[in-house]
């Protein structure tokens, strides 16, 4: 699909260029991808069957949790909901693998399809039936704290905690403090974007009586990850970045901890050679002591938003779900330019004499005389001239990524 726009403001009919699904189909897209973007694939009859089954499972999960809490999820009073599971999103890392997008943009606010990574994490927590989430930030990250307070999903209570020093993921969990008391905790790394997580996962974990649970996926080369060995759904071995892996099942960055495991992370964690509280190794130590640890295979997709290459790959995978879509936000000016689907352009952006394909342009960005293929343009960026592929354009106009390598 290709559209060429003359020198003028985008026409009012631009809405007709974007397929807009029914409310049922929108739920499918938002749930299965935690992204909330329209995609034509769900217009098929099969898509609506899937939407119905996912919607029913999710609604049933939330209803069960609200019933057990006696309405606590609706009341918003922590004392009534103190035994309800808690979500914790880890965001306090320095984001060095995302430079130069970071540190000017905090890692949780790095955009993916013009949504910050933290938005995907909050969506997943909600889809698991959680009613309360704590986002752990670094001491100087006021922007993320302001975002979650203002932009959290309306059916999710979200607060922020601060990890004062970068002492590992276990320390980040412990920094949540008294809100952890007596609760099962779902921990998610903010740069982990997951599709297809079973909304009944948390109910199954609680019913099992296990101490901890890990979400896993088969990978070609597991040596860069924590690796689990399963016997059924029980983890029988857990290694961190093994040279000779005993399985290909990698930890994807979602941990479920029963209260006993939470207390262990707070009071007696495994401290690694870097002096950090290692969350996975602490679970591994409990496994070695005979505790019951469960593992679940992710049937959907695991996308890595923690590196420049990973971010571009994640964008390509999500854009592929809307391969025929050209989505242009309001107050955007596109003149003398060719747009080849899929393309997304954020609000108040300006694109002049440019040629774009498989590209996402952030709000307020300016492109003049450029050709971009498989590119991510950060909000507010300005780029004039040049031909690029497989790149990220930062807010400062710096071009980086695999497409710039010699």
PDB file of C-alpha atoms in Angstrom, residues 145-252:
ATOM      1  CA  UNK A 145       6.752   9.093  38.362  1.00  0.00           C
ATOM      2  CA  UNK A 146       4.740  11.976  36.903  1.00  0.00           C
ATOM      3  CA  UNK A 147       3.716   9.845  33.915  1.00  0.00           C
ATOM      4  CA  UNK A 148       2.400   6.898  35.929  1.00  0.00           C
ATOM      5  CA  UNK A 149       0.490   9.172  38.270  1.00  0.00           C
ATOM      6  CA  UNK A 150      -1.195  10.968  35.378  1.00  0.00           C
ATOM      7  CA  UNK A 151      -1.517   8.277  32.700  1.00  0.00           C
ATOM      8  CA  UNK A 152      -2.129   4.981  34.495  1.00  0.00           C
ATOM      9  CA  UNK A 153      -5.090   2.911  33.264  1.00  0.00           C
ATOM     10  CA  UNK A 154      -8.224   4.065  35.097  1.00  0.00           C
ATOM     11  CA  UNK A 155      -8.875   0.616  36.616  1.00  0.00           C
ATOM     12  CA  UNK A 156      -5.370   0.325  38.090  1.00  0.00           C
ATOM     13  CA  UNK A 157      -4.033   1.931  41.259  1.00  0.00           C
ATOM     14  CA  UNK A 158      -0.438   2.939  40.539  1.00  0.00           C
ATOM     15  CA  UNK A 159       2.141   4.454  42.854  1.00  0.00           C
ATOM     16  CA  UNK A 160       5.909   4.902  42.687  1.00  0.00           C
ATOM     17  CA  UNK A 161       8.796   3.779  44.893  1.00  0.00           C
ATOM     18  CA  UNK A 162      12.412   4.876  44.596  1.00  0.00           C
ATOM     19  CA  UNK A 163      15.472   2.639  44.467  1.00  0.00           C
ATOM     20  CA  UNK A 164      18.112   4.995  45.853  1.00  0.00           C
ATOM     21  CA  UNK A 165      21.126   3.066  44.570  1.00  0.00           C
ATOM     22  CA  UNK A 166      21.459   0.626  41.620  1.00  0.00           C
ATOM     23  CA  UNK A 167      21.891  -2.538  43.670  1.00  0.00           C
ATOM     24  CA  UNK A 168      20.089  -5.024  41.447  1.00  0.00           C
ATOM     25  CA  UNK A 169      16.516  -6.157  40.793  1.00  0.00           C
ATOM     26  CA  UNK A 170      16.087  -7.802  44.177  1.00  0.00           C
ATOM     27  CA  UNK A 171      16.937  -4.534  45.907  1.00  0.00           C
ATOM     28  CA  UNK A 172      14.497  -2.745  43.590  1.00  0.00           C
ATOM     29  CA  UNK A 173      11.712  -5.076  44.753  1.00  0.00           C
ATOM     30  CA  UNK A 174      12.697  -4.573  48.402  1.00  0.00           C
ATOM     31  CA  UNK A 175      12.524  -0.794  47.938  1.00  0.00           C
ATOM     32  CA  UNK A 176       8.722  -1.076  47.659  1.00  0.00           C
ATOM     33  CA  UNK A 177       8.698  -1.493  51.435  1.00  0.00           C
ATOM     34  CA  UNK A 178       5.634  -2.253  53.566  1.00  0.00           C
ATOM     35  CA  UNK A 179       3.311  -2.632  50.561  1.00  0.00           C
ATOM     36  CA  UNK A 180       4.951  -6.053  50.041  1.00  0.00           C
ATOM     37  CA  UNK A 181       3.869  -7.425  53.409  1.00  0.00           C
ATOM     38  CA  UNK A 182       2.071 -10.761  53.129  1.00  0.00           C
ATOM     39  CA  UNK A 183       1.398 -10.477  49.415  1.00  0.00           C
ATOM     40  CA  UNK A 184       2.079 -12.457  46.288  1.00  0.00           C
ATOM     41  CA  UNK A 185       4.076 -10.182  43.986  1.00  0.00           C
ATOM     42  CA  UNK A 186       4.321 -10.168  40.185  1.00  0.00           C
ATOM     43  CA  UNK A 187       7.607  -8.577  39.102  1.00  0.00           C
ATOM     44  CA  UNK A 188       8.140  -7.330  35.552  1.00  0.00           C
ATOM     45  CA  UNK A 189      11.132  -5.658  33.916  1.00  0.00           C
ATOM     46  CA  UNK A 190       9.939  -2.546  32.059  1.00  0.00           C
ATOM     47  CA  UNK A 191      11.905  -3.355  28.891  1.00  0.00           C
ATOM     48  CA  UNK A 192      10.115  -6.709  28.541  1.00  0.00           C
ATOM     49  CA  UNK A 193       7.154  -6.456  26.146  1.00  0.00           C
ATOM     50  CA  UNK A 194       5.046  -9.613  26.137  1.00  0.00           C
ATOM     51  CA  UNK A 195       2.139 -10.771  23.985  1.00  0.00           C
ATOM     52  CA  UNK A 196      -0.038 -13.773  24.705  1.00  0.00           C
ATOM     53  CA  UNK A 197       0.468 -14.135  28.467  1.00  0.00           C
ATOM     54  CA  UNK A 198      -2.304 -16.334  29.882  1.00  0.00           C
ATOM     55  CA  UNK A 199      -4.546 -14.053  32.006  1.00  0.00           C
ATOM     56  CA  UNK A 200      -5.137 -17.028  34.344  1.00  0.00           C
ATOM     57  CA  UNK A 201      -1.421 -17.360  35.150  1.00  0.00           C
ATOM     58  CA  UNK A 202      -1.654 -15.744  38.567  1.00  0.00           C
ATOM     59  CA  UNK A 203      -4.677 -17.780  39.640  1.00  0.00           C
ATOM     60  CA  UNK A 204      -2.874 -20.955  38.620  1.00  0.00           C
ATOM     61  CA  UNK A 205       0.207 -19.963  40.600  1.00  0.00           C
ATOM     62  CA  UNK A 206      -1.742 -19.256  43.766  1.00  0.00           C
ATOM     63  CA  UNK A 207      -3.636 -22.545  43.445  1.00  0.00           C
ATOM     64  CA  UNK A 208      -0.342 -24.479  43.093  1.00  0.00           C
ATOM     65  CA  UNK A 209       1.032 -23.386  46.461  1.00  0.00           C
ATOM     66  CA  UNK A 210       4.460 -22.825  44.875  1.00  0.00           C
ATOM     67  CA  UNK A 211       7.050 -20.450  46.301  1.00  0.00           C
ATOM     68  CA  UNK A 212       7.936 -18.799  42.986  1.00  0.00           C
ATOM     69  CA  UNK A 213       7.081 -18.957  39.308  1.00  0.00           C
ATOM     70  CA  UNK A 214       8.962 -18.001  36.164  1.00  0.00           C
ATOM     71  CA  UNK A 215       7.739 -17.216  32.668  1.00  0.00           C
ATOM     72  CA  UNK A 216       9.889 -18.951  30.040  1.00  0.00           C
ATOM     73  CA  UNK A 217      10.350 -19.135  26.297  1.00  0.00           C
ATOM     74  CA  UNK A 218      12.483 -21.306  24.034  1.00  0.00           C
ATOM     75  CA  UNK A 219      15.347 -19.396  22.376  1.00  0.00           C
ATOM     76  CA  UNK A 220      18.015 -20.371  19.866  1.00  0.00           C
ATOM     77  CA  UNK A 221      20.969 -19.404  22.063  1.00  0.00           C
ATOM     78  CA  UNK A 222      20.081 -19.362  25.767  1.00  0.00           C
ATOM     79  CA  UNK A 223      23.611 -18.620  26.974  1.00  0.00           C
ATOM     80  CA  UNK A 224      22.844 -14.907  27.421  1.00  0.00           C
ATOM     81  CA  UNK A 225      19.877 -15.567  29.729  1.00  0.00           C
ATOM     82  CA  UNK A 226      18.796 -17.231  32.907  1.00  0.00           C
ATOM     83  CA  UNK A 227      17.904 -20.797  31.881  1.00  0.00           C
ATOM     84  CA  UNK A 228      15.432 -23.182  33.512  1.00  0.00           C
ATOM     85  CA  UNK A 229      15.020 -26.952  33.227  1.00  0.00           C
ATOM     86  CA  UNK A 230      11.439 -28.190  33.599  1.00  0.00           C
ATOM     87  CA  UNK A 231       9.891 -31.466  34.689  1.00  0.00           C
ATOM     88  CA  UNK A 232       6.282 -30.875  33.748  1.00  0.00           C
ATOM     89  CA  UNK A 233       5.614 -27.407  35.115  1.00  0.00           C
ATOM     90  CA  UNK A 234       8.148 -27.735  37.939  1.00  0.00           C
ATOM     91  CA  UNK A 235      11.540 -26.066  37.666  1.00  0.00           C
ATOM     92  CA  UNK A 236      14.232 -28.593  38.590  1.00  0.00           C
ATOM     93  CA  UNK A 237      17.295 -26.542  37.681  1.00  0.00           C
ATOM     94  CA  UNK A 238      18.002 -22.841  37.248  1.00  0.00           C
ATOM     95  CA  UNK A 239      21.219 -21.317  35.901  1.00  0.00           C
ATOM     96  CA  UNK A 240      22.282 -17.784  35.035  1.00  0.00           C
ATOM     97  CA  UNK A 241      23.949 -17.414  31.600  1.00  0.00           C
ATOM     98  CA  UNK A 242      25.400 -20.949  31.492  1.00  0.00           C
ATOM     99  CA  UNK A 243      28.178 -21.790  29.054  1.00  0.00           C
ATOM    100  CA  UNK A 244      26.631 -25.215  28.471  1.00  0.00           C
ATOM    101  CA  UNK A 245      22.871 -24.786  28.913  1.00  0.00           C
ATOM    102  CA  UNK A 246      20.848 -27.837  29.926  1.00  0.00           C
ATOM    103  CA  UNK A 247      17.788 -26.497  28.138  1.00  0.00           C
ATOM    104  CA  UNK A 248      16.751 -23.737  25.729  1.00  0.00           C
ATOM    105  CA  UNK A 249      14.161 -22.218  28.080  1.00  0.00           C
ATOM    106  CA  UNK A 250      15.106 -18.631  28.884  1.00  0.00           C
ATOM    107  CA  UNK A 251      13.595 -16.430  31.584  1.00  0.00           C
ATOM    108  CA  UNK A 252      11.709 -13.618  29.880  1.00  0.00           C
TER     109      UNK A 252
END
